[in-house]
Amino acid sequence: MSVMQYGDDSFAAKAKVLDNNLIDRDWAMTKFVAAVKGLAQVVDYESNMLESNGVPDYEEINLCKIRGLRDLNKSISDVKRYMNEDIENEVENLLAGLQRKLHRNSELLQTHLDAVNDLSQVMQVVARTKETEER
């Protein structure tokens, strides 16, 4: 075996490992990005329904959120293995965008909950008034 052949084999082996690591890293990031986007889509749907006074299917939304959080947790475990500054920045940006959507969604849900509570109180007053009038 000549020096040149030895060097070529070594380079090829290193290149193969590097290629596999890049493929694995890219696949981990693809799964992570898909999980974040999936959660963001569910949150946007719920927020848009609340803003337009629609009637969201909370059972389906909650199931989607549960699946999305499960996928996010699994994918972040994979991404951690390949964490470097570039990936960290991309992860932070994606999570910051999701956090903004969640904050907006939380405010809308709180407004909706407040309206439901107000309506409940009005219905209680009406029921008490009707009960008093019937006596």
CSV table of N, CA and C in Angstrom, one decimal:
chain,number,residue,atom,x,y,z
A,1,MET,N,0.9,-1.2,0.0
A,1,MET,CA,0.0,0.0,0.0
A,1,MET,C,0.9,1.2,0.0
A,2,SER,N,0.7,2.1,-0.9
A,2,SER,CA,1.5,3.3,-1.0
A,2,SER,C,0.9,4.4,0.0
A,3,VAL,N,1.7,5.4,0.2
A,3,VAL,CA,1.3,6.5,1.1
A,3,VAL,C,0.1,7.2,0.5
A,4,MET,N,0.1,7.3,-0.8
A,4,MET,CA,-1.0,8.0,-1.5
A,4,MET,C,-2.3,7.2,-1.3
A,5,GLN,N,-2.2,5.9,-1.4
A,5,GLN,CA,-3.4,5.1,-1.2
A,5,GLN,C,-3.9,5.2,0.2
A,6,TYR,N,-3.0,5.1,1.1
A,6,TYR,CA,-3.3,5.2,2.6
A,6,TYR,C,-4.1,6.5,2.8
A,7,GLY,N,-3.5,7.6,2.3
A,7,GLY,CA,-4.1,8.9,2.5
A,7,GLY,C,-5.5,9.0,1.9
A,8,ASP,N,-5.6,8.4,0.7
A,8,ASP,CA,-6.9,8.4,0.0
A,8,ASP,C,-8.0,7.6,0.8
A,9,ASP,N,-7.6,6.5,1.4
A,9,ASP,CA,-8.5,5.7,2.2
A,9,ASP,C,-8.9,6.4,3.4
A,10,SER,N,-8.0,7.1,4.0
A,10,SER,CA,-8.3,7.8,5.3
A,10,SER,C,-9.2,8.9,5.0
A,11,PHE,N,-9.0,9.6,3.9
A,11,PHE,CA,-9.8,10.8,3.5
A,11,PHE,C,-11.2,10.3,3.2
A,12,ALA,N,-11.3,9.2,2.5
A,12,ALA,CA,-12.6,8.6,2.1
A,12,ALA,C,-13.4,8.2,3.3
A,13,ALA,N,-12.7,7.6,4.3
A,13,ALA,CA,-13.4,7.2,5.5
A,13,ALA,C,-13.9,8.4,6.3
A,14,LYS,N,-13.1,9.4,6.4
A,14,LYS,CA,-13.5,10.6,7.1
A,14,LYS,C,-14.6,11.3,6.4
A,15,ALA,N,-14.6,11.3,5.1
A,15,ALA,CA,-15.6,12.0,4.3
A,15,ALA,C,-16.9,11.2,4.5
A,16,LYS,N,-16.9,9.9,4.5
A,16,LYS,CA,-18.1,9.1,4.7
A,16,LYS,C,-18.7,9.4,6.1
A,17,VAL,N,-17.9,9.4,7.1
A,17,VAL,CA,-18.4,9.8,8.5
A,17,VAL,C,-19.0,11.2,8.5
A,18,LEU,N,-18.3,12.1,7.8
A,18,LEU,CA,-18.8,13.5,7.8
A,18,LEU,C,-20.1,13.5,7.0
A,19,ASP,N,-20.2,12.8,5.9
A,19,ASP,CA,-21.4,12.8,5.1
A,19,ASP,C,-22.6,12.2,6.0
A,20,ASN,N,-22.3,11.1,6.7
A,20,ASN,CA,-23.3,10.5,7.5
A,20,ASN,C,-23.8,11.5,8.6
A,21,ASN,N,-22.8,12.2,9.2
A,21,ASN,CA,-23.1,13.1,10.3
A,21,ASN,C,-24.0,14.3,9.8
A,22,LEU,N,-23.6,14.8,8.6
A,22,LEU,CA,-24.4,15.8,8.0
A,22,LEU,C,-25.8,15.4,7.6
A,23,ILE,N,-25.9,14.2,7.1
A,23,ILE,CA,-27.2,13.6,6.8
A,23,ILE,C,-28.1,13.5,8.0
A,24,ASP,N,-27.4,12.9,9.1
A,24,ASP,CA,-28.2,12.7,10.3
A,24,ASP,C,-28.6,14.0,10.9
A,25,ARG,N,-27.7,15.0,10.9
A,25,ARG,CA,-28.0,16.3,11.4
A,25,ARG,C,-29.1,17.0,10.7
A,26,ASP,N,-29.0,16.9,9.3
A,26,ASP,CA,-30.1,17.5,8.5
A,26,ASP,C,-31.4,16.8,8.7
A,27,TRP,N,-31.4,15.5,8.9
A,27,TRP,CA,-32.6,14.8,9.2
A,27,TRP,C,-33.2,15.2,10.5
A,28,ALA,N,-32.3,15.3,11.5
A,28,ALA,CA,-32.8,15.7,12.9
A,28,ALA,C,-33.4,17.1,12.8
A,29,MET,N,-32.8,18.1,12.1
A,29,MET,CA,-33.3,19.4,11.9
A,29,MET,C,-34.6,19.4,11.1
A,30,THR,N,-34.7,18.6,10.1
A,30,THR,CA,-35.9,18.5,9.3
A,30,THR,C,-37.1,18.1,10.2
A,31,LYS,N,-36.9,17.1,11.1
A,31,LYS,CA,-37.9,16.6,12.0
A,31,LYS,C,-38.3,17.7,13.0
A,32,PHE,N,-37.2,18.4,13.5
A,32,PHE,CA,-37.5,19.5,14.4
A,32,PHE,C,-38.3,20.6,13.8
A,33,VAL,N,-37.9,21.1,12.6
A,33,VAL,CA,-38.6,22.1,11.9
A,33,VAL,C,-40.0,21.7,11.6
A,34,ALA,N,-40.2,20.5,11.2
A,34,ALA,CA,-41.6,20.0,11.0
A,34,ALA,C,-42.4,20.0,12.2
A,35,ALA,N,-41.8,19.6,13.3
A,35,ALA,CA,-42.6,19.6,14.6
A,35,ALA,C,-43.0,21.0,15.0
A,36,VAL,N,-42.0,22.0,14.9
A,36,VAL,CA,-42.3,23.4,15.3
A,36,VAL,C,-43.4,23.9,14.4
A,37,LYS,N,-43.2,23.7,13.1
A,37,LYS,CA,-44.2,24.2,12.1
A,37,LYS,C,-45.6,23.6,12.3
A,38,GLY,N,-45.6,22.3,12.7
A,38,GLY,CA,-46.9,21.7,12.9
A,38,GLY,C,-47.6,22.2,14.1
A,39,LEU,N,-46.9,22.5,15.2
A,39,LEU,CA,-47.4,23.1,16.4
A,39,LEU,C,-47.9,24.5,16.1
A,40,ALA,N,-47.1,25.3,15.3
A,40,ALA,CA,-47.4,26.6,15.0
A,40,ALA,C,-48.7,26.7,14.1
A,41,GLN,N,-48.9,25.7,13.3
A,41,GLN,CA,-50.1,25.6,12.4
A,41,GLN,C,-51.3,25.4,13.3
A,42,VAL,N,-51.2,24.5,14.3
A,42,VAL,CA,-52.4,24.2,15.1
A,42,VAL,C,-52.7,25.4,16.0
A,43,VAL,N,-51.7,26.1,16.5
A,43,VAL,CA,-51.9,27.3,17.3
A,43,VAL,C,-52.5,28.4,16.5
A,44,ASP,N,-52.0,28.6,15.3
A,44,ASP,CA,-52.6,29.6,14.4
A,44,ASP,C,-54.0,29.3,14.0
A,45,TYR,N,-54.3,28.1,13.8
A,45,TYR,CA,-55.7,27.7,13.5
A,45,TYR,C,-56.6,28.0,14.7
A,46,GLU,N,-56.2,27.7,15.9
A,46,GLU,CA,-57.0,27.9,17.0
A,46,GLU,C,-57.2,29.5,17.2
A,47,SER,N,-56.1,30.2,17.1
A,47,SER,CA,-56.1,31.6,17.3
A,47,SER,C,-57.0,32.3,16.2
A,48,ASN,N,-56.9,31.9,15.0
A,48,ASN,CA,-57.8,32.4,13.9
A,48,ASN,C,-59.2,32.1,14.2
A,49,MET,N,-59.5,30.9,14.6
A,49,MET,CA,-60.9,30.6,15.0
A,49,MET,C,-61.4,31.5,16.1
A,50,LEU,N,-60.6,31.7,17.1
A,50,LEU,CA,-61.1,32.5,18.2
A,50,LEU,C,-61.3,34.0,17.8
A,51,GLU,N,-60.3,34.5,16.9
A,51,GLU,CA,-60.5,35.9,16.5
A,51,GLU,C,-61.7,36.1,15.6
A,52,SER,N,-62.1,35.1,14.8
A,52,SER,CA,-63.2,35.2,13.9
A,52,SER,C,-64.5,34.7,14.5
A,53,ASN,N,-64.5,34.5,15.9
A,53,ASN,CA,-65.6,34.0,16.6
A,53,ASN,C,-66.1,32.7,16.1
A,54,GLY,N,-65.2,31.9,15.6
A,54,GLY,CA,-65.6,30.5,15.1
A,54,GLY,C,-65.7,29.6,16.3
A,55,VAL,N,-66.0,28.4,16.1
A,55,VAL,CA,-66.1,27.4,17.1
A,55,VAL,C,-65.0,26.3,16.9
A,56,PRO,N,-63.9,26.5,17.6
A,56,PRO,CA,-62.8,25.5,17.4
A,56,PRO,C,-63.2,24.2,17.9
A,57,ASP,N,-62.7,23.1,17.3
A,57,ASP,CA,-62.9,21.8,17.8
A,57,ASP,C,-61.8,21.5,18.8
A,58,TYR,N,-62.0,21.8,20.1
A,58,TYR,CA,-61.0,21.8,21.1
A,58,TYR,C,-60.4,20.4,21.3
A,59,GLU,N,-61.3,19.4,21.2
A,59,GLU,CA,-60.8,18.0,21.3
A,59,GLU,C,-59.7,17.7,20.3
A,60,GLU,N,-60.0,18.0,19.0
A,60,GLU,CA,-59.1,17.8,18.0
A,60,GLU,C,-57.8,18.7,18.1
A,61,ILE,N,-58.0,19.9,18.5
A,61,ILE,CA,-56.9,20.8,18.7
A,61,ILE,C,-56.0,20.3,19.8
A,62,ASN,N,-56.6,19.9,20.9
A,62,ASN,CA,-55.7,19.4,22.0
A,62,ASN,C,-55.0,18.1,21.6
A,63,LEU,N,-55.6,17.2,20.8
A,63,LEU,CA,-54.9,16.0,20.4
A,63,LEU,C,-53.8,16.4,19.5
A,64,CYS,N,-54.0,17.4,18.6
A,64,CYS,CA,-52.9,17.8,17.7
A,64,CYS,C,-51.8,18.5,18.5
A,65,LYS,N,-52.1,19.2,19.5
A,65,LYS,CA,-51.1,19.9,20.4
A,65,LYS,C,-50.3,18.8,21.1
A,66,ILE,N,-51.0,17.8,21.6
A,66,ILE,CA,-50.3,16.7,22.4
A,66,ILE,C,-49.3,16.0,21.4
A,67,ARG,N,-49.8,15.6,20.2
A,67,ARG,CA,-48.9,15.0,19.2
A,67,ARG,C,-47.7,15.9,18.9
A,68,GLY,N,-48.0,17.2,18.7
A,68,GLY,CA,-47.0,18.1,18.3
A,68,GLY,C,-45.9,18.3,19.4
A,69,LEU,N,-46.4,18.3,20.6
A,69,LEU,CA,-45.4,18.4,21.7
A,69,LEU,C,-44.6,17.2,21.8
A,70,ARG,N,-45.2,16.0,21.6
A,70,ARG,CA,-44.5,14.7,21.6
A,70,ARG,C,-43.4,14.7,20.5
A,71,ASP,N,-43.8,15.1,19.3
A,71,ASP,CA,-42.9,15.2,18.2
A,71,ASP,C,-41.7,16.2,18.5
A,72,LEU,N,-42.1,17.3,19.0
A,72,LEU,CA,-41.1,18.4,19.4
A,72,LEU,C,-40.1,17.8,20.4
A,73,ASN,N,-40.6,17.2,21.4
A,73,ASN,CA,-39.6,16.6,22.4
A,73,ASN,C,-38.7,15.6,21.8
A,74,LYS,N,-39.3,14.7,21.0
A,74,LYS,CA,-38.4,13.7,20.4
A,74,LYS,C,-37.4,14.3,19.5
A,75,SER,N,-37.8,15.3,18.7
A,75,SER,CA,-36.9,15.9,17.7
A,75,SER,C,-35.8,16.7,18.4
A,76,ILE,N,-36.2,17.4,19.5
A,76,ILE,CA,-35.1,18.2,20.1
A,76,ILE,C,-34.1,17.3,20.7
A,77,SER,N,-34.4,16.1,21.1
A,77,SER,CA,-33.4,15.2,21.7
A,77,SER,C,-32.5,14.8,20.6
A,78,ASP,N,-32.9,14.6,19.3
A,78,ASP,CA,-32.1,14.3,18.2
A,78,ASP,C,-31.2,15.5,17.9
A,79,VAL,N,-31.8,16.7,17.9
A,79,VAL,CA,-31.0,17.9,17.5
A,79,VAL,C,-29.9,18.2,18.5
A,80,LYS,N,-30.1,17.9,19.7
A,80,LYS,CA,-29.1,18.2,20.8
A,80,LYS,C,-27.8,17.5,20.4
A,81,ARG,N,-27.8,16.4,19.8
A,81,ARG,CA,-26.6,15.6,19.5
A,81,ARG,C,-25.7,16.4,18.5
A,82,TYR,N,-26.3,17.3,17.7
A,82,TYR,CA,-25.6,18.0,16.6
A,82,TYR,C,-25.5,19.5,16.9
A,83,MET,N,-25.8,19.8,18.1
A,83,MET,CA,-25.8,21.3,18.5
A,83,MET,C,-24.5,22.0,18.3
A,84,ASN,N,-24.6,23.0,17.5
A,84,ASN,CA,-23.4,23.9,17.3
A,84,ASN,C,-24.1,25.3,17.3
A,85,GLU,N,-23.3,26.3,17.1
A,85,GLU,CA,-23.8,27.7,17.1
A,85,GLU,C,-24.8,28.0,16.1
A,86,ASP,N,-24.6,27.5,14.9
A,86,ASP,CA,-25.6,27.7,13.8
A,86,ASP,C,-26.9,27.0,14.1
A,87,ILE,N,-26.9,25.8,14.5
A,87,ILE,CA,-28.1,25.1,14.9
A,87,ILE,C,-28.8,25.7,16.0
A,88,GLU,N,-28.0,26.1,17.0
A,88,GLU,CA,-28.6,26.8,18.2
A,88,GLU,C,-29.3,28.0,17.8
A,89,ASN,N,-28.7,28.8,16.9
A,89,ASN,CA,-29.4,30.0,16.5
A,89,ASN,C,-30.7,29.7,15.7
A,90,GLU,N,-30.7,28.7,14.9
A,90,GLU,CA,-31.9,28.3,14.1
A,90,GLU,C,-33.0,27.8,15.1
A,91,VAL,N,-32.6,27.0,16.0
A,91,VAL,CA,-33.5,26.5,17.0
A,91,VAL,C,-34.1,27.6,17.8
A,92,GLU,N,-33.3,28.6,18.3
A,92,GLU,CA,-33.8,29.7,19.0
A,92,GLU,C,-34.8,30.5,18.2
A,93,ASN,N,-34.5,30.8,16.9
A,93,ASN,CA,-35.4,31.5,16.1
A,93,ASN,C,-36.7,30.8,15.9
A,94,LEU,N,-36.6,29.5,15.6
A,94,LEU,CA,-37.9,28.8,15.5
A,94,LEU,C,-38.7,28.8,16.7
A,95,LEU,N,-38.1,28.6,17.9
A,95,LEU,CA,-38.8,28.5,19.1
A,95,LEU,C,-39.3,29.9,19.5
A,96,ALA,N,-38.6,31.0,19.2
A,96,ALA,CA,-39.1,32.3,19.5
A,96,ALA,C,-40.3,32.6,18.7
A,97,GLY,N,-40.3,32.2,17.4
A,97,GLY,CA,-41.6,32.4,16.6
A,97,GLY,C,-42.7,31.6,17.2
A,98,LEU,N,-42.5,30.4,17.6
A,98,LEU,CA,-43.6,29.6,18.2
A,98,LEU,C,-44.0,30.3,19.5
A,99,GLN,N,-43.1,30.8,20.3
A,99,GLN,CA,-43.4,31.4,21.5
A,99,GLN,C,-44.3,32.6,21.3
A,100,ARG,N,-44.1,33.4,20.3
A,100,ARG,CA,-44.9,34.6,19.9
A,100,ARG,C,-46.3,34.1,19.6
A,101,LYS,N,-46.4,33.1,18.8
A,101,LYS,CA,-47.8,32.6,18.5
A,101,LYS,C,-48.5,32.0,19.7
A,102,LEU,N,-47.8,31.4,20.6
A,102,LEU,CA,-48.4,30.8,21.8
A,102,LEU,C,-48.8,32.0,22.7
A,103,HIS,N,-48.1,33.0,22.8
A,103,HIS,CA,-48.4,34.2,23.6
A,103,HIS,C,-49.7,34.8,23.1
A,104,ARG,N,-49.8,35.0,21.8
A,104,ARG,CA,-51.0,35.5,21.1
A,104,ARG,C,-52.2,34.6,21.4
A,105,ASN,N,-52.0,33.3,21.2
A,105,ASN,CA,-53.0,32.3,21.5
A,105,ASN,C,-53.5,32.3,22.9
A,106,SER,N,-52.5,32.5,23.8
A,106,SER,CA,-52.9,32.5,25.3
A,106,SER,C,-53.8,33.7,25.6
A,107,GLU,N,-53.4,34.9,25.0
A,107,GLU,CA,-54.2,36.1,25.2
A,107,GLU,C,-55.7,35.9,24.7
A,108,LEU,N,-55.8,35.3,23.5
A,108,LEU,CA,-57.1,35.0,22.9
A,108,LEU,C,-57.9,34.0,23.7
A,109,LEU,N,-57.2,33.0,24.2
A,109,LEU,CA,-57.9,32.0,25.0
A,109,LEU,C,-58.4,32.6,26.3
A,110,GLN,N,-57.6,33.5,26.9
A,110,GLN,CA,-58.0,34.2,28.1
A,110,GLN,C,-59.2,35.1,27.9
A,111,THR,N,-59.2,35.8,26.8
A,111,THR,CA,-60.3,36.6,26.4
A,111,THR,C,-61.6,35.8,26.3
A,112,HIS,N,-61.4,34.7,25.6
A,112,HIS,CA,-62.6,33.7,25.4
A,112,HIS,C,-63.0,33.2,26.8
A,113,LEU,N,-62.1,32.8,27.6
A,113,LEU,CA,-62.5,32.3,28.9
A,113,LEU,C,-63.2,33.4,29.8
A,114,ASP,N,-62.7,34.6,29.7
A,114,ASP,CA,-63.4,35.7,30.4
A,114,ASP,C,-64.8,35.9,29.9
A,115,ALA,N,-65.0,35.8,28.6
A,115,ALA,CA,-66.3,36.0,28.0
A,115,ALA,C,-67.2,34.9,28.5
A,116,VAL,N,-66.7,33.7,28.5
A,116,VAL,CA,-67.5,32.5,29.0
A,116,VAL,C,-67.9,32.7,30.5
A,117,ASN,N,-66.9,33.2,31.3
A,117,ASN,CA,-67.2,33.4,32.7
A,117,ASN,C,-68.3,34.5,32.8
A,118,ASP,N,-68.1,35.6,32.1
A,118,ASP,CA,-69.1,36.7,32.1
A,118,ASP,C,-70.5,36.2,31.7
A,119,LEU,N,-70.6,35.4,30.7
A,119,LEU,CA,-71.9,34.8,30.3
A,119,LEU,C,-72.4,33.9,31.3
A,120,SER,N,-71.6,33.1,32.0
A,120,SER,CA,-72.0,32.2,33.0
A,120,SER,C,-72.6,33.0,34.2
A,121,GLN,N,-72.0,34.1,34.5
A,121,GLN,CA,-72.5,35.0,35.6
A,121,GLN,C,-73.8,35.6,35.3
A,122,VAL,N,-74.0,36.1,34.0
A,122,VAL,CA,-75.2,36.6,33.6
A,122,VAL,C,-76.3,35.6,33.7
A,123,MET,N,-76.0,34.4,33.2
A,123,MET,CA,-77.0,33.3,33.3
A,123,MET,C,-77.4,33.0,34.7
A,124,GLN,N,-76.5,33.0,35.6
A,124,GLN,CA,-76.8,32.7,37.0
A,124,GLN,C,-77.7,33.8,37.6
A,125,VAL,N,-77.4,35.1,37.2
A,125,VAL,CA,-78.3,36.2,37.7
A,125,VAL,C,-79.7,36.0,37.1
A,126,VAL,N,-79.8,35.7,35.9
A,126,VAL,CA,-81.1,35.5,35.2
A,126,VAL,C,-81.8,34.4,35.9
A,127,ALA,N,-81.1,33.3,36.2
A,127,ALA,CA,-81.8,32.1,36.8
A,127,ALA,C,-82.3,32.5,38.2
A,128,ARG,N,-81.4,33.3,39.0
A,128,ARG,CA,-81.9,33.7,40.3
A,128,ARG,C,-83.0,34.6,40.3
A,129,THR,N,-83.0,35.6,39.3
A,129,THR,CA,-84.1,36.5,39.1
A,129,THR,C,-85.4,35.8,38.8
A,130,LYS,N,-85.3,34.9,37.9
A,130,LYS,CA,-86.5,34.1,37.5
A,130,LYS,C,-87.0,33.3,38.7
A,131,GLU,N,-86.1,32.7,39.4
A,131,GLU,CA,-86.5,31.9,40.6
A,131,GLU,C,-87.2,32.8,41.6
A,132,THR,N,-86.7,34.0,41.8
A,132,THR,CA,-87.3,35.0,42.8
A,132,THR,C,-88.7,35.4,42.3
A,133,GLU,N,-88.8,35.7,41.0
A,133,GLU,CA,-90.1,36.1,40.5
A,133,GLU,C,-91.2,35.0,40.6
A,134,GLU,N,-90.8,33.8,40.5
A,134,GLU,CA,-91.7,32.7,40.5
A,134,GLU,C,-92.2,32.4,42.0
A,135,ARG,N,-91.6,32.9,42.9
A,135,ARG,CA,-92.0,32.8,44.3
A,135,ARG,C,-93.0,33.7,44.7
